[in-house]
Short mmCIF file of C-alpha atoms and ligand atoms in Angstrom, two decimals:
data_model
loop_
_atom_site.label_atom_id
_atom_site.label_comp_id
_atom_site.label_asym_id
_atom_site.label_seq_id
_atom_site.Cartn_x
_atom_site.Cartn_y
_atom_site.Cartn_z
CA MET A 1 -102.31 -62.21 -210.97
CA TRP A 2 -101.20 -59.63 -208.29
CA PHE A 3 -103.01 -61.97 -205.65
CA LYS A 4 -100.88 -64.85 -206.79
CA SER A 5 -97.75 -62.91 -205.95
CA CYS A 6 -99.49 -62.73 -202.46
CA ARG A 7 -100.82 -66.97 -201.65
CA MET A 8 -117.87 -99.39 -200.06
CA THR A 9 -118.23 -101.15 -201.89
CA PHE A 10 -120.10 -100.56 -198.74
CA ALA A 11 -121.36 -97.08 -199.51
CA CYS A 12 -124.79 -96.87 -198.08
CA LEU A 13 -127.59 -96.34 -200.29
CA ASN A 14 -130.94 -95.18 -201.32
CA ARG A 15 -134.19 -97.02 -200.59
CA MET A 16 -133.24 -97.73 -197.05
CA LYS A 17 -135.40 -98.38 -194.04
CA SER A 18 -134.73 -97.13 -190.63
CA TYR A 19 -133.29 -99.36 -187.92
CA ARG A 20 -131.82 -98.24 -184.66
CA TYR A 21 -129.14 -100.75 -183.79
CA PRO A 22 -125.37 -100.92 -183.91
CA TRP A 23 -124.23 -100.63 -187.44
CA THR A 24 -123.89 -103.60 -189.76
CA ARG A 25 -122.40 -103.60 -193.15
CA PRO A 26 -124.29 -101.71 -195.88
CA TYR A 27 -123.97 -102.91 -199.45
CA SER A 28 -123.35 -100.76 -202.39
CA THR A 29 -125.63 -101.12 -205.35
CA SER A 30 -124.33 -98.26 -207.33
CA GLY A 31 -121.52 -96.64 -205.97
CA THR A 32 -119.35 -93.74 -206.64
CA THR A 33 -118.76 -90.43 -205.01
CA VAL A 34 -116.39 -89.37 -207.77
CA ASP A 35 -117.57 -86.63 -210.13
CA SER A 36 -115.81 -87.18 -213.47
CA SER A 37 -115.79 -83.47 -214.20
CA GLU A 38 -113.85 -82.88 -211.00
CA VAL A 39 -111.36 -85.56 -212.03
CA LYS A 40 -110.78 -83.71 -215.30
CA THR A 41 -110.19 -80.44 -213.46
CA PHE A 42 -107.64 -81.91 -211.07
CA LEU A 43 -105.97 -84.01 -213.76
CA ALA A 44 -105.04 -80.84 -215.61
CA LEU A 45 -103.24 -79.52 -212.52
CA ALA A 46 -101.69 -82.81 -211.31
CA HIS A 47 -98.16 -81.58 -211.87
CA ARG A 48 -98.64 -78.31 -209.96
CA TRP A 49 -99.04 -79.65 -206.38
CA TRP A 50 -95.57 -78.88 -205.09
CA ASP A 51 -95.22 -75.40 -206.52
CA GLU A 52 -95.73 -73.60 -203.23
CA GLN A 53 -96.33 -70.27 -204.92
CA GLY A 54 -98.50 -71.76 -207.69
CA VAL A 55 -102.22 -72.59 -208.05
CA TYR A 56 -102.13 -74.67 -204.83
CA ALA A 57 -100.50 -71.98 -202.72
CA PRO A 58 -103.66 -71.56 -200.55
CA LEU A 59 -103.56 -75.29 -199.70
CA HIS A 60 -99.91 -75.16 -198.75
CA SER A 61 -100.71 -72.21 -196.55
CA MET A 62 -103.77 -73.95 -195.04
CA ASN A 63 -101.42 -76.46 -193.40
CA ASP A 64 -100.60 -73.80 -190.80
CA LEU A 65 -104.15 -74.29 -189.44
CA ARG A 66 -105.22 -77.81 -190.37
CA VAL A 67 -102.11 -79.71 -189.26
CA PRO A 68 -102.24 -78.41 -185.66
CA PHE A 69 -106.06 -78.78 -185.72
CA ILE A 70 -105.72 -82.51 -186.54
CA ARG A 71 -102.67 -83.08 -184.31
CA ASP A 72 -104.07 -81.37 -181.20
CA ASN A 73 -107.49 -83.07 -181.43
CA LEU A 74 -105.88 -86.49 -181.96
CA LEU A 75 -103.51 -86.00 -179.01
CA LYS A 76 -106.54 -85.53 -176.74
CA THR A 77 -107.50 -89.15 -177.57
CA VAL A 78 -104.26 -90.70 -176.28
CA ALA A 79 -102.83 -90.84 -172.73
CA ASN A 80 -99.24 -90.11 -173.77
CA HIS A 81 -97.24 -89.65 -176.91
CA GLN A 82 -93.69 -89.74 -178.24
CA PRO A 83 -92.05 -86.30 -178.27
CA GLY A 84 -91.08 -85.46 -181.86
CA LYS A 85 -93.44 -88.12 -183.24
CA PRO A 86 -96.68 -87.28 -181.37
CA LEU A 87 -98.91 -89.22 -183.82
CA SER A 88 -96.70 -92.32 -183.71
CA GLY A 89 -98.81 -95.52 -183.76
CA MET A 90 -101.80 -93.77 -185.30
CA LYS A 91 -103.29 -94.93 -188.62
CA ILE A 92 -104.70 -92.11 -190.70
CA LEU A 93 -106.55 -92.20 -194.04
CA ASP A 94 -106.17 -89.01 -196.07
CA VAL A 95 -109.07 -89.09 -198.56
CA GLY A 96 -108.58 -86.92 -201.61
CA CYS A 97 -104.92 -86.47 -200.74
CA GLY A 98 -104.06 -84.80 -204.05
CA GLY A 99 -100.28 -84.42 -204.21
CA GLY A 100 -99.86 -85.20 -200.51
CA LEU A 101 -99.72 -81.64 -199.22
CA LEU A 102 -101.42 -82.63 -195.96
CA THR A 103 -100.42 -86.33 -196.05
CA GLU A 104 -96.73 -85.53 -195.67
CA PRO A 105 -96.91 -83.33 -192.56
CA LEU A 106 -99.14 -85.97 -190.90
CA GLY A 107 -96.47 -88.58 -191.74
CA ARG A 108 -93.78 -86.28 -190.34
CA LEU A 109 -95.72 -86.20 -187.05
CA GLY A 110 -95.19 -90.00 -186.86
CA ALA A 111 -98.53 -91.30 -188.17
CA SER A 112 -98.84 -94.17 -190.67
CA VAL A 113 -100.84 -92.54 -193.42
CA ILE A 114 -102.62 -93.96 -196.45
CA GLY A 115 -103.39 -91.27 -199.00
CA ILE A 116 -106.03 -92.02 -201.62
CA ASP A 117 -107.15 -89.99 -204.60
CA PRO A 118 -109.20 -90.91 -207.69
CA VAL A 119 -106.85 -88.98 -209.97
CA ASP A 120 -103.95 -91.31 -210.72
CA GLU A 121 -101.70 -88.48 -211.84
CA ASN A 122 -102.13 -86.87 -208.41
CA ILE A 123 -100.95 -90.12 -206.81
CA LYS A 124 -97.94 -90.24 -209.12
CA THR A 125 -97.01 -86.71 -208.09
CA ALA A 126 -97.49 -87.60 -204.42
CA GLN A 127 -95.41 -90.80 -204.73
CA ARG A 128 -92.64 -88.96 -206.47
CA HIS A 129 -92.51 -86.27 -203.82
CA LYS A 130 -92.49 -88.62 -200.83
CA SER A 131 -89.72 -90.69 -202.43
CA PHE A 132 -87.30 -87.84 -201.71
CA ASP A 133 -87.67 -88.48 -197.95
CA PRO A 134 -86.82 -92.04 -196.76
CA VAL A 135 -88.73 -91.56 -193.49
CA LEU A 136 -91.91 -90.48 -195.28
CA ASP A 137 -91.41 -93.16 -197.92
CA LYS A 138 -91.91 -95.78 -195.17
CA ARG A 139 -94.69 -94.03 -193.28
CA ILE A 140 -96.90 -93.05 -196.21
CA GLU A 141 -98.64 -95.25 -198.79
CA TYR A 142 -100.56 -93.79 -201.73
CA ARG A 143 -103.33 -95.42 -203.76
CA ALA A 144 -105.21 -94.21 -206.85
CA CYS A 145 -108.78 -95.13 -205.91
CA SER A 146 -112.06 -93.81 -204.52
CA LEU A 147 -113.03 -94.14 -200.88
CA GLU A 148 -115.84 -96.63 -201.63
CA GLU A 149 -113.31 -98.95 -203.30
CA ILE A 150 -111.30 -99.54 -200.14
CA VAL A 151 -114.11 -99.66 -197.55
CA GLU A 152 -114.36 -103.49 -197.43
CA GLU A 153 -110.67 -104.17 -196.95
CA THR A 154 -110.14 -101.35 -194.46
CA ALA A 155 -113.29 -101.58 -192.29
CA GLU A 156 -112.60 -100.23 -188.79
CA THR A 157 -108.93 -99.73 -189.57
CA PHE A 158 -108.17 -96.06 -189.06
CA ASP A 159 -107.80 -93.94 -185.96
CA ALA A 160 -108.58 -90.93 -188.12
CA VAL A 161 -109.94 -90.05 -191.54
CA VAL A 162 -109.05 -86.70 -193.06
CA ALA A 163 -110.95 -85.14 -196.00
CA SER A 164 -109.57 -81.66 -196.46
CA GLU A 165 -111.07 -79.50 -199.23
CA VAL A 166 -112.71 -82.64 -200.70
CA VAL A 167 -116.44 -82.79 -199.82
CA GLU A 168 -117.19 -79.75 -201.99
CA HIS A 169 -115.91 -81.83 -204.94
CA VAL A 170 -117.78 -85.15 -204.36
CA ILE A 171 -121.21 -86.40 -205.48
CA ASP A 172 -123.41 -88.13 -202.88
CA LEU A 173 -121.98 -86.68 -199.69
CA GLU A 174 -124.07 -89.05 -197.55
CA THR A 175 -122.38 -92.08 -199.12
CA PHE A 176 -119.01 -90.43 -198.66
CA VAL A 177 -119.65 -89.86 -194.94
CA GLN A 178 -120.97 -93.42 -194.48
CA CYS A 179 -117.76 -94.76 -195.99
CA CYS A 180 -115.74 -92.60 -193.63
CA PHE A 181 -117.72 -94.12 -190.74
CA GLN A 182 -117.06 -97.64 -192.02
CA VAL A 183 -113.28 -97.33 -192.17
CA LEU A 184 -112.96 -95.63 -188.78
CA LYS A 185 -112.22 -97.59 -185.61
CA PRO A 186 -114.86 -97.14 -182.88
CA SER A 187 -114.26 -93.68 -181.37
CA GLY A 188 -112.12 -92.78 -184.39
CA SER A 189 -111.80 -89.16 -185.54
CA LEU A 190 -113.00 -87.51 -188.74
CA PHE A 191 -111.58 -84.18 -189.91
CA ILE A 192 -113.19 -82.25 -192.75
CA THR A 193 -112.42 -78.80 -194.13
CA THR A 194 -114.63 -77.27 -196.81
CA ILE A 195 -116.45 -74.14 -197.98
CA ASN A 196 -119.84 -73.00 -196.68
CA LYS A 197 -122.75 -72.48 -199.10
CA THR A 198 -123.58 -68.82 -198.56
CA GLN A 199 -124.08 -65.71 -200.65
CA LEU A 200 -120.73 -64.51 -199.35
CA SER A 201 -118.96 -67.72 -200.46
CA TYR A 202 -120.50 -67.15 -203.89
CA ALA A 203 -119.38 -63.56 -204.01
CA LEU A 204 -115.91 -64.14 -202.55
CA GLY A 205 -115.24 -67.83 -203.28
CA ILE A 206 -116.47 -67.89 -206.88
CA VAL A 207 -116.73 -64.36 -208.27
CA PHE A 208 -113.84 -62.78 -206.40
CA ALA A 209 -111.46 -65.72 -205.77
CA GLU A 210 -111.83 -67.37 -209.21
CA GLN A 211 -113.07 -64.78 -211.68
CA ILE A 212 -111.55 -61.58 -210.40
CA ALA A 213 -108.48 -62.27 -208.30
CA GLY A 214 -107.33 -65.69 -209.58
CA ILE A 215 -106.70 -66.95 -206.03
CA VAL A 216 -107.82 -70.38 -207.34
CA PRO A 217 -108.09 -71.41 -211.02
CA LYS A 218 -111.39 -70.64 -212.81
CA GLY A 219 -113.74 -73.66 -212.55
CA THR A 220 -112.17 -74.95 -209.33
CA HIS A 221 -115.50 -74.80 -207.52
CA THR A 222 -119.24 -75.04 -208.20
CA TRP A 223 -121.17 -73.02 -205.64
CA GLU A 224 -124.07 -75.54 -205.69
CA LYS A 225 -121.70 -78.18 -204.28
CA PHE A 226 -120.60 -76.10 -201.34
CA VAL A 227 -121.71 -77.59 -198.00
CA SER A 228 -123.06 -75.59 -195.07
CA PRO A 229 -121.86 -76.59 -191.59
CA GLU A 230 -125.50 -77.23 -190.65
CA LYS A 231 -125.94 -79.72 -193.52
CA LEU A 232 -122.60 -81.38 -192.84
CA GLU A 233 -123.34 -81.67 -189.12
CA SER A 234 -126.77 -83.20 -189.86
CA ILE A 235 -125.26 -85.83 -192.20
CA LEU A 236 -122.46 -86.62 -189.73
CA GLU A 237 -124.76 -86.94 -186.71
CA SER A 238 -127.28 -89.14 -188.56
CA ASN A 239 -124.44 -91.43 -189.61
CA GLY A 240 -122.96 -92.10 -186.21
CA LEU A 241 -120.41 -89.32 -186.13
CA SER A 242 -120.68 -86.95 -183.20
CA VAL A 243 -119.57 -83.43 -184.11
CA GLN A 244 -117.12 -81.99 -181.56
CA THR A 245 -115.91 -78.81 -183.24
CA VAL A 246 -116.80 -76.51 -186.15
CA ALA A 247 -114.40 -73.59 -186.61
CA GLY A 248 -114.27 -70.86 -189.25
CA MET A 249 -111.17 -70.34 -191.36
CA LEU A 250 -110.51 -67.10 -193.19
CA TYR A 251 -108.08 -66.71 -196.07
CA ASN A 252 -106.37 -63.37 -196.48
CA PRO A 253 -105.52 -63.12 -200.17
CA PHE A 254 -103.22 -60.20 -199.51
CA SER A 255 -100.95 -61.99 -197.04
CA GLY A 256 -101.60 -65.51 -198.36
CA TYR A 257 -102.22 -66.67 -194.78
CA TRP A 258 -105.20 -68.39 -193.11
CA HIS A 259 -106.64 -67.39 -189.74
CA TRP A 260 -109.06 -69.07 -187.38
CA SER A 261 -112.32 -67.13 -187.19
CA GLU A 262 -115.60 -67.19 -185.33
CA ASN A 263 -117.14 -66.69 -188.76
CA THR A 264 -117.95 -69.88 -190.75
CA SER A 265 -119.59 -68.14 -193.71
CA LEU A 266 -116.63 -68.96 -195.99
CA ASN A 267 -114.20 -71.78 -195.12
CA TYR A 268 -114.52 -73.98 -192.02
CA ALA A 269 -113.06 -77.05 -190.36
CA ALA A 270 -115.14 -79.77 -188.64
CA TYR A 271 -114.03 -82.48 -186.22
CA ALA A 272 -116.30 -85.46 -185.42
CA VAL A 273 -115.90 -88.72 -183.48
CA LYS A 274 -117.34 -92.13 -184.43
CA SER A 275 -120.00 -92.71 -181.78
CA GLY A 276 -120.69 -96.31 -182.86
CA VAL A 277 -124.47 -95.99 -182.89
CA GLN A 278 -126.22 -94.94 -186.07
CA GLU A 279 -129.75 -94.10 -187.04
CA HIS A 280 -129.00 -96.03 -190.16
CA GLN A 281 -131.29 -97.31 -192.77
CA VAL A 282 -130.21 -100.70 -193.98
CA PRO A 283 -132.11 -102.23 -196.91
CA ALA A 284 -133.24 -105.71 -195.75
CA GLU A 285 -132.57 -106.96 -199.27
CA PHE A 286 -128.97 -105.85 -198.95
CA VAL A 287 -128.28 -107.61 -195.68
CA LEU A 288 -126.19 -110.73 -196.26
CA LYS A 289 -127.27 -114.10 -194.83
CA GLU A 290 -124.81 -113.93 -191.99
CA GLU A 291 -125.91 -110.41 -191.26
CA ALA A 292 -129.54 -111.60 -191.16
CA GLU A 293 -128.53 -114.29 -188.63
CA GLU A 294 -126.70 -111.65 -186.62
CA LEU A 295 -129.75 -109.42 -186.74
CA GLN A 296 -131.94 -112.39 -185.81
CA ALA A 297 -129.81 -112.82 -182.73
CA THR A 298 -130.12 -109.12 -182.01
CA ALA A 299 -133.87 -109.20 -182.67
CA SER A 300 -134.33 -111.47 -179.65
CA THR A 301 -133.34 -108.47 -177.58
CA ASN A 302 -134.50 -105.67 -179.81
CA PRO A 303 -138.16 -105.74 -180.88
CA ALA A 304 -137.63 -102.94 -183.41
CA VAL A 305 -135.19 -105.10 -185.35
CA HIS A 306 -137.52 -108.10 -184.92
CA GLU A 307 -140.32 -106.17 -186.58
CA GLU A 308 -138.11 -105.12 -189.47
CA LEU A 309 -136.81 -108.64 -190.11
CA LYS A 310 -140.39 -109.88 -190.43
CA LYS A 311 -141.00 -107.59 -193.41
C1 LIG B 401 -127.76 -69.14 -208.55
C2 LIG B 401 -126.55 -68.77 -207.69
C3 LIG B 401 -125.22 -69.24 -208.11
C4 LIG B 401 -126.73 -68.03 -206.59
C5 LIG B 401 -125.57 -67.72 -205.69
C6 LIG B 401 -126.08 -67.14 -204.39
C7 LIG B 401 -126.29 -65.66 -204.58
C8 LIG B 401 -127.69 -65.17 -204.76
C9 LIG B 401 -125.17 -64.87 -204.56
C10 LIG B 401 -125.28 -63.40 -204.67
C11 LIG B 401 -124.18 -62.77 -203.78
C12 LIG B 401 -123.62 -61.55 -204.42
C13 LIG B 401 -123.85 -60.29 -203.74
C14 LIG B 401 -122.91 -61.69 -205.61
C15 LIG B 401 -122.33 -60.50 -206.23
C16 LIG B 401 -121.07 -60.90 -207.07
C17 LIG B 401 -120.06 -59.79 -206.90
C18 LIG B 401 -120.27 -58.51 -207.59
C19 LIG B 401 -119.01 -60.05 -206.05
C20 LIG B 401 -117.93 -59.07 -205.90
C21 LIG B 401 -116.80 -59.75 -205.19
C22 LIG B 401 -116.49 -59.05 -203.90
C23 LIG B 401 -117.53 -58.98 -202.85
C24 LIG B 401 -115.23 -58.59 -203.80
C25 LIG B 401 -114.75 -57.99 -202.54
C26 LIG B 401 -113.33 -57.57 -202.86
C27 LIG B 401 -112.68 -57.01 -201.67
C28 LIG B 401 -113.29 -55.82 -201.04
C29 LIG B 401 -111.55 -57.64 -201.20
C30 LIG B 401 -110.75 -57.07 -200.10
C31 LIG B 401 -111.27 -57.59 -198.78
C32 LIG B 401 -110.83 -58.98 -198.49
C33 LIG B 401 -109.53 -59.29 -197.83
C34 LIG B 401 -111.63 -59.98 -198.87
C35 LIG B 401 -111.30 -61.37 -198.52
C36 LIG B 401 -111.48 -62.15 -199.77
C37 LIG B 401 -111.52 -63.59 -199.43
C38 LIG B 401 -111.77 -64.07 -198.01
C39 LIG B 401 -111.32 -64.43 -200.42
C40 LIG B 401 -111.33 -65.90 -200.23
C41 LIG B 401 -112.66 -66.42 -200.65
C42 LIG B 401 -112.71 -67.88 -200.51
C43 LIG B 401 -113.92 -68.50 -199.90
C44 LIG B 401 -111.69 -68.58 -200.92
C45 LIG B 401 -111.79 -70.07 -200.80
C46 LIG B 401 -111.00 -70.64 -201.89
C47 LIG B 401 -109.91 -71.52 -201.32
C48 LIG B 401 -108.63 -70.89 -201.24
C49 LIG B 401 -110.24 -72.78 -200.85
C50 LIG B 401 -109.19 -73.83 -200.64
C51 LIG B 401 -108.91 -74.49 -201.96
C52 LIG B 401 -107.80 -74.11 -202.69
C53 LIG B 401 -107.58 -74.69 -203.92
C54 LIG B 401 -106.39 -74.29 -204.68
O1 LIG B 401 -106.35 -74.50 -205.92
O2 LIG B 401 -105.48 -73.74 -204.02
C55 LIG B 401 -108.43 -75.66 -204.47
C56 LIG B 401 -109.55 -76.03 -203.74
O3 LIG B 401 -110.43 -76.97 -204.21
C57 LIG B 401 -109.79 -75.45 -202.49
O4 LIG B 401 -110.91 -75.83 -201.79
C1 SAM B 402 -108.70 -79.26 -203.44
S1 SAM B 402 -107.95 -80.79 -203.59
C2 SAM B 402 -107.43 -81.10 -201.89
C3 SAM B 402 -106.21 -81.96 -201.85
C4 SAM B 402 -105.70 -82.25 -200.45
N1 SAM B 402 -106.75 -82.86 -199.61
C5 SAM B 402 -105.19 -80.98 -199.80
O1 SAM B 402 -105.98 -80.41 -199.04
O2 SAM B 402 -104.06 -80.59 -200.06
C6 SAM B 402 -109.31 -81.92 -203.72
C7 SAM B 402 -108.86 -83.34 -203.97
O3 SAM B 402 -109.97 -84.22 -203.83
C8 SAM B 402 -109.89 -85.21 -204.87
N2 SAM B 402 -111.26 -85.71 -205.08
C9 SAM B 402 -112.22 -85.21 -205.87
N3 SAM B 402 -113.33 -85.95 -205.79
C10 SAM B 402 -113.07 -86.95 -204.90
C11 SAM B 402 -113.82 -88.04 -204.37
N4 SAM B 402 -115.10 -88.25 -204.74
N5 SAM B 402 -113.24 -88.86 -203.47
C12 SAM B 402 -111.95 -88.64 -203.09
N6 SAM B 402 -111.18 -87.62 -203.53
C13 SAM B 402 -111.75 -86.79 -204.43
C14 SAM B 402 -109.31 -84.48 -206.06
O4 SAM B 402 -108.72 -85.39 -206.99
C15 SAM B 402 -108.29 -83.58 -205.37
O5 SAM B 402 -107.04 -84.20 -205.30
MG1 MG B 403 -112.12 -77.15 -203.01
#
């Protein structure tokens, strides 16, 4: 179209009771955040990631905002950094990495990045593309999996988790966020970009962007799955992630460029930090024996936990 020429196993769960104490491992009873219909949609486009003027042009263009957003906020967390490789020494998990459009620039900034995506064809595309650059080939690892599948082996591993243009495609956002918490180191950073759930995002993000202008392929988004910043902030805060920044992003379909905006009624970026304390609900029946002993020890100092353990 004329616009185109322009641009975890520990997921936490239902039936939980409220405790207020430093987090302990939750146990998944069901457990997926992956919507099979989304997988089908992305599978069909798995070979299109690196066509910079193609269906994923807006995501290529979004790097102009999100890469500096992630870089600059991460640099505030370190005393000094290596010129040229400012993110050197940092471990980043890129969840829903797709073809690696954001994974690669983060690797170029010196970070060790693991990119995961449930669509194996996306991972094949990403692996093929990074293989052309020996530096990236060493710095980036890709895996075809969901977030909940790697939580156990990567608990408290990452300095940062990135989920860019992903949460509007998942089911069970709360579980998704809890997994992000689990894999982050204490004080680790979480970066999310997504689309707000407003009448304007329906009019512009669905009717205009998909059905009229073809900025994104028809069926890319379901308005009901869009996430307001208020809802996202509430889920983050109640899961031990302290929101630092929410900033609006505006796509200009004429120029194909993104701009920061005061207005969050369409796209927005959020940055949160793992605070380490959660108002979590942990189902007593899901707490392993050693966890119960740990809690028992805690109970001696915390009556609230003591009460819960008696139930
Ligand atoms: C039950 C139910 C569904 C209710 C909905 C709520 C409700 C009641 C809605 C009613 C609202 C309403 C009034 C609807 C009327 C529908 C209608 C007649 C709409 C007309 C459309 C319109 C208003 C057109 C205006 C046209 C115009 C004047 C344009 C020129 C001005 C201008 C520059 C506009 C800017 C347009 C703009 C900002 C478009 C971008 C919109 C947007 C949110 C895009 C996000 C998409 C995107 C690029 C996200 C990243 C991304 C990318 C890709 C990819 O494939 O590249 C994939 C992804 O998964 C992504 O997340
Ligand atoms: C719009 S693309 C964004 C890709 C990449 N993050 C970027 O911004 O360039 C959304 C990606 O999320 C992946 N995805 C969908 N559901 C997911 C889930 N539940 N968990 C992880 N990734 C998911 C899709 O396979 C797709 O690659
Ligand atoms: Mg999207």
